[in-house]
């Protein structure tokens, strides 16, 4: 069961990224499709599956709180990604703010993936320290 949920989680990560990039490109192009019901709802379905699968996986590896610092780093990165994504797609008051938040969210997303792969809270930045 663990491996199946892990596969689901990784598929949801990919779908979440593709959906965010697609919505970002629609936003940058000022497309009316960004207001389409499916474009607005589908990311929430994918992200809910992503979160539920993450919680299941975390429950399987955590023996003691604080034992896996990389999971806490992923959670912090997730919060940063969501906040930047909301600024990029909804709350940014000007195009430069939205574009900056969009690319910052992509950088954070990439870092979170490296944390997951390396199981190191610094992720790809570990070699810099």
mmCIF file of N, CA, C and O in Angstrom, residues 59-100:
data_model
loop_
_atom_site.group_PDB
_atom_site.id
_atom_site.type_symbol
_atom_site.label_atom_id
_atom_site.label_comp_id
_atom_site.label_asym_id
_atom_site.label_seq_id
_atom_site.Cartn_x
_atom_site.Cartn_y
_atom_site.Cartn_z
ATOM 1 N N UNK A 59 2.810 9.658 8.058
ATOM 2 C CA UNK A 59 2.391 8.835 9.204
ATOM 3 C C UNK A 59 3.106 7.486 9.218
ATOM 4 O O UNK A 59 3.238 6.866 10.268
ATOM 5 N N UNK A 60 3.564 7.042 8.070
ATOM 6 C CA UNK A 60 4.245 5.756 7.975
ATOM 7 C C UNK A 60 5.722 5.838 8.344
ATOM 8 O O UNK A 60 6.316 4.826 8.694
ATOM 9 N N UNK A 61 6.328 7.033 8.246
ATOM 10 C CA UNK A 61 7.764 7.138 8.522
ATOM 11 C C UNK A 61 8.082 7.821 9.845
ATOM 12 O O UNK A 61 9.170 7.650 10.374
ATOM 13 N N UNK A 62 7.156 8.591 10.383
ATOM 14 C CA UNK A 62 7.441 9.321 11.619
ATOM 15 C C UNK A 62 7.269 8.400 12.824
ATOM 16 O O UNK A 62 6.199 7.862 13.062
ATOM 17 N N UNK A 63 8.352 8.232 13.564
ATOM 18 C CA UNK A 63 8.312 7.463 14.805
ATOM 19 C C UNK A 63 8.242 8.409 16.000
ATOM 20 O O UNK A 63 7.538 8.146 16.953
ATOM 21 N N UNK A 64 9.023 9.489 15.927
ATOM 22 C CA UNK A 64 9.027 10.500 16.986
ATOM 23 C C UNK A 64 8.965 11.873 16.338
ATOM 24 O O UNK A 64 9.623 12.112 15.316
ATOM 25 N N UNK A 65 8.191 12.803 16.920
ATOM 26 C CA UNK A 65 8.143 14.156 16.370
ATOM 27 C C UNK A 65 9.543 14.766 16.307
ATOM 28 O O UNK A 65 10.345 14.606 17.225
ATOM 29 N N UNK A 66 9.836 15.438 15.215
ATOM 30 C CA UNK A 66 11.138 16.083 15.055
ATOM 31 C C UNK A 66 12.230 15.172 14.542
ATOM 32 O O UNK A 66 13.348 15.609 14.289
ATOM 33 N N UNK A 67 11.915 13.891 14.382
ATOM 34 C CA UNK A 67 12.918 12.918 13.939
ATOM 35 C C UNK A 67 13.329 13.151 12.487
ATOM 36 O O UNK A 67 14.468 12.924 12.115
ATOM 37 N N UNK A 68 12.407 13.606 11.676
ATOM 38 C CA UNK A 68 12.662 13.805 10.252
ATOM 39 C C UNK A 68 12.537 15.291 9.905
ATOM 40 O O UNK A 68 11.483 15.761 9.474
ATOM 41 N N UNK A 69 13.634 16.013 10.066
ATOM 42 C CA UNK A 69 13.641 17.447 9.803
ATOM 43 C C UNK A 69 13.311 17.794 8.360
ATOM 44 O O UNK A 69 12.763 18.860 8.075
ATOM 45 N N UNK A 70 13.611 16.878 7.457
ATOM 46 C CA UNK A 70 13.332 17.154 6.052
ATOM 47 C C UNK A 70 11.828 17.243 5.796
ATOM 48 O O UNK A 70 11.392 17.995 4.922
ATOM 49 N N UNK A 71 11.020 16.510 6.566
ATOM 50 C CA UNK A 71 9.567 16.608 6.402
ATOM 51 C C UNK A 71 9.062 17.986 6.838
ATOM 52 O O UNK A 71 8.197 18.575 6.193
ATOM 53 N N UNK A 72 9.632 18.503 7.909
ATOM 54 C CA UNK A 72 9.278 19.844 8.365
ATOM 55 C C UNK A 72 9.707 20.882 7.323
ATOM 56 O O UNK A 72 8.980 21.842 7.057
ATOM 57 N N UNK A 73 10.867 20.681 6.720
ATOM 58 C CA UNK A 73 11.337 21.584 5.663
ATOM 59 C C UNK A 73 10.387 21.549 4.465
ATOM 60 O O UNK A 73 10.072 22.591 3.886
ATOM 61 N N UNK A 74 9.937 20.345 4.104
ATOM 62 C CA UNK A 74 8.977 20.232 2.996
ATOM 63 C C UNK A 74 7.679 20.961 3.324
ATOM 64 O O UNK A 74 7.109 21.647 2.468
ATOM 65 N N UNK A 75 7.219 20.837 4.554
ATOM 66 C CA UNK A 75 5.995 21.513 4.965
ATOM 67 C C UNK A 75 6.161 23.035 4.898
ATOM 68 O O UNK A 75 5.287 23.738 4.389
ATOM 69 N N UNK A 76 7.282 23.535 5.388
ATOM 70 C CA UNK A 76 7.545 24.972 5.318
ATOM 71 C C UNK A 76 7.610 25.432 3.865
ATOM 72 O O UNK A 76 7.068 26.493 3.503
ATOM 73 N N UNK A 77 8.253 24.634 3.022
ATOM 74 C CA UNK A 77 8.326 24.956 1.600
ATOM 75 C C UNK A 77 6.956 24.941 0.949
ATOM 76 O O UNK A 77 6.657 25.789 0.104
ATOM 77 N N UNK A 78 6.126 24.008 1.351
ATOM 78 C CA UNK A 78 4.770 23.938 0.815
ATOM 79 C C UNK A 78 3.981 25.200 1.151
ATOM 80 O O UNK A 78 3.298 25.770 0.295
ATOM 81 N N UNK A 79 4.109 25.645 2.396
ATOM 82 C CA UNK A 79 3.411 26.869 2.807
ATOM 83 C C UNK A 79 3.907 28.059 1.975
ATOM 84 O O UNK A 79 3.107 28.857 1.476
ATOM 85 N N UNK A 80 5.219 28.170 1.800
ATOM 86 C CA UNK A 80 5.780 29.261 1.002
ATOM 87 C C UNK A 80 5.292 29.180 -0.445
ATOM 88 O O UNK A 80 4.919 30.201 -1.046
ATOM 89 N N UNK A 81 5.266 27.979 -1.004
ATOM 90 C CA UNK A 81 4.799 27.769 -2.379
ATOM 91 C C UNK A 81 3.340 28.193 -2.528
ATOM 92 O O UNK A 81 2.975 28.879 -3.492
ATOM 93 N N UNK A 82 2.505 27.814 -1.584
ATOM 94 C CA UNK A 82 1.082 28.171 -1.646
ATOM 95 C C UNK A 82 0.905 29.682 -1.552
ATOM 96 O O UNK A 82 0.159 30.281 -2.329
ATOM 97 N N UNK A 83 1.596 30.316 -0.608
ATOM 98 C CA UNK A 83 1.472 31.776 -0.456
ATOM 99 C C UNK A 83 1.928 32.483 -1.723
ATOM 100 O O UNK A 83 1.239 33.384 -2.234
ATOM 101 N N UNK A 84 3.076 32.084 -2.248
ATOM 102 C CA UNK A 84 3.567 32.709 -3.484
ATOM 103 C C UNK A 84 2.629 32.435 -4.660
ATOM 104 O O UNK A 84 2.396 33.310 -5.498
ATOM 105 N N UNK A 85 2.073 31.231 -4.704
ATOM 106 C CA UNK A 85 1.125 30.894 -5.771
ATOM 107 C C UNK A 85 -0.135 31.735 -5.704
ATOM 108 O O UNK A 85 -0.647 32.189 -6.735
ATOM 109 N N UNK A 86 -0.639 31.962 -4.523
ATOM 110 C CA UNK A 86 -1.832 32.806 -4.359
ATOM 111 C C UNK A 86 -1.530 34.237 -4.785
ATOM 112 O O UNK A 86 -2.341 34.889 -5.458
ATOM 113 N N UNK A 87 -0.355 34.731 -4.429
ATOM 114 C CA UNK A 87 0.029 36.078 -4.863
ATOM 115 C C UNK A 87 0.138 36.117 -6.385
ATOM 116 O O UNK A 87 -0.351 37.050 -7.028
ATOM 117 N N UNK A 88 0.764 35.097 -6.960
ATOM 118 C CA UNK A 88 0.959 35.057 -8.414
ATOM 119 C C UNK A 88 -0.355 34.972 -9.183
ATOM 120 O O UNK A 88 -0.534 35.639 -10.195
ATOM 121 N N UNK A 89 -1.284 34.164 -8.702
ATOM 122 C CA UNK A 89 -2.495 33.895 -9.481
ATOM 123 C C UNK A 89 -3.705 34.720 -9.071
ATOM 124 O O UNK A 89 -4.667 34.813 -9.834
ATOM 125 N N UNK A 90 -3.671 35.330 -7.866
ATOM 126 C CA UNK A 90 -4.863 36.046 -7.413
ATOM 127 C C UNK A 90 -4.602 37.409 -6.803
ATOM 128 O O UNK A 90 -5.271 38.369 -7.147
ATOM 129 N N UNK A 91 -3.682 37.463 -5.861
ATOM 130 C CA UNK A 91 -3.580 38.661 -5.033
ATOM 131 C C UNK A 91 -2.557 39.689 -5.485
ATOM 132 O O UNK A 91 -2.554 40.806 -4.965
ATOM 133 N N UNK A 92 -1.679 39.312 -6.398
ATOM 134 C CA UNK A 92 -0.668 40.262 -6.865
ATOM 135 C C UNK A 92 -1.325 41.486 -7.485
ATOM 136 O O UNK A 92 -2.182 41.362 -8.356
ATOM 137 N N UNK A 93 -0.941 42.655 -7.022
ATOM 138 C CA UNK A 93 -1.611 43.889 -7.443
ATOM 139 C C UNK A 93 -1.118 44.404 -8.791
ATOM 140 O O UNK A 93 -1.781 45.215 -9.413
ATOM 141 N N UNK A 94 0.040 43.946 -9.241
ATOM 142 C CA UNK A 94 0.572 44.410 -10.526
ATOM 143 C C UNK A 94 1.216 43.232 -11.253
ATOM 144 O O UNK A 94 1.622 42.253 -10.618
ATOM 145 N N UNK A 95 1.330 43.338 -12.569
ATOM 146 C CA UNK A 95 1.978 42.253 -13.323
ATOM 147 C C UNK A 95 3.395 41.927 -12.834
ATOM 148 O O UNK A 95 3.729 40.744 -12.719
ATOM 149 N N UNK A 96 4.241 42.908 -12.525
ATOM 150 C CA UNK A 96 5.582 42.534 -12.038
ATOM 151 C C UNK A 96 5.544 41.747 -10.728
ATOM 152 O O UNK A 96 6.339 40.817 -10.537
ATOM 153 N N UNK A 97 4.626 42.092 -9.836
ATOM 154 C CA UNK A 97 4.493 41.354 -8.574
ATOM 155 C C UNK A 97 4.038 39.930 -8.858
ATOM 156 O O UNK A 97 4.570 38.963 -8.296
ATOM 157 N N UNK A 98 3.073 39.773 -9.747
ATOM 158 C CA UNK A 98 2.568 38.440 -10.084
ATOM 159 C C UNK A 98 3.645 37.575 -10.731
ATOM 160 O O UNK A 98 3.814 36.409 -10.390
ATOM 161 N N UNK A 99 4.381 38.158 -11.664
ATOM 162 C CA UNK A 99 5.437 37.407 -12.351
ATOM 163 C C UNK A 99 6.531 37.018 -11.367
ATOM 164 O O UNK A 99 7.010 35.878 -11.366
ATOM 165 N N UNK A 100 6.926 37.945 -10.504
ATOM 166 C CA UNK A 100 7.947 37.640 -9.498
ATOM 167 C C UNK A 100 7.510 36.527 -8.568
ATOM 168 O O UNK A 100 8.283 35.610 -8.268
#
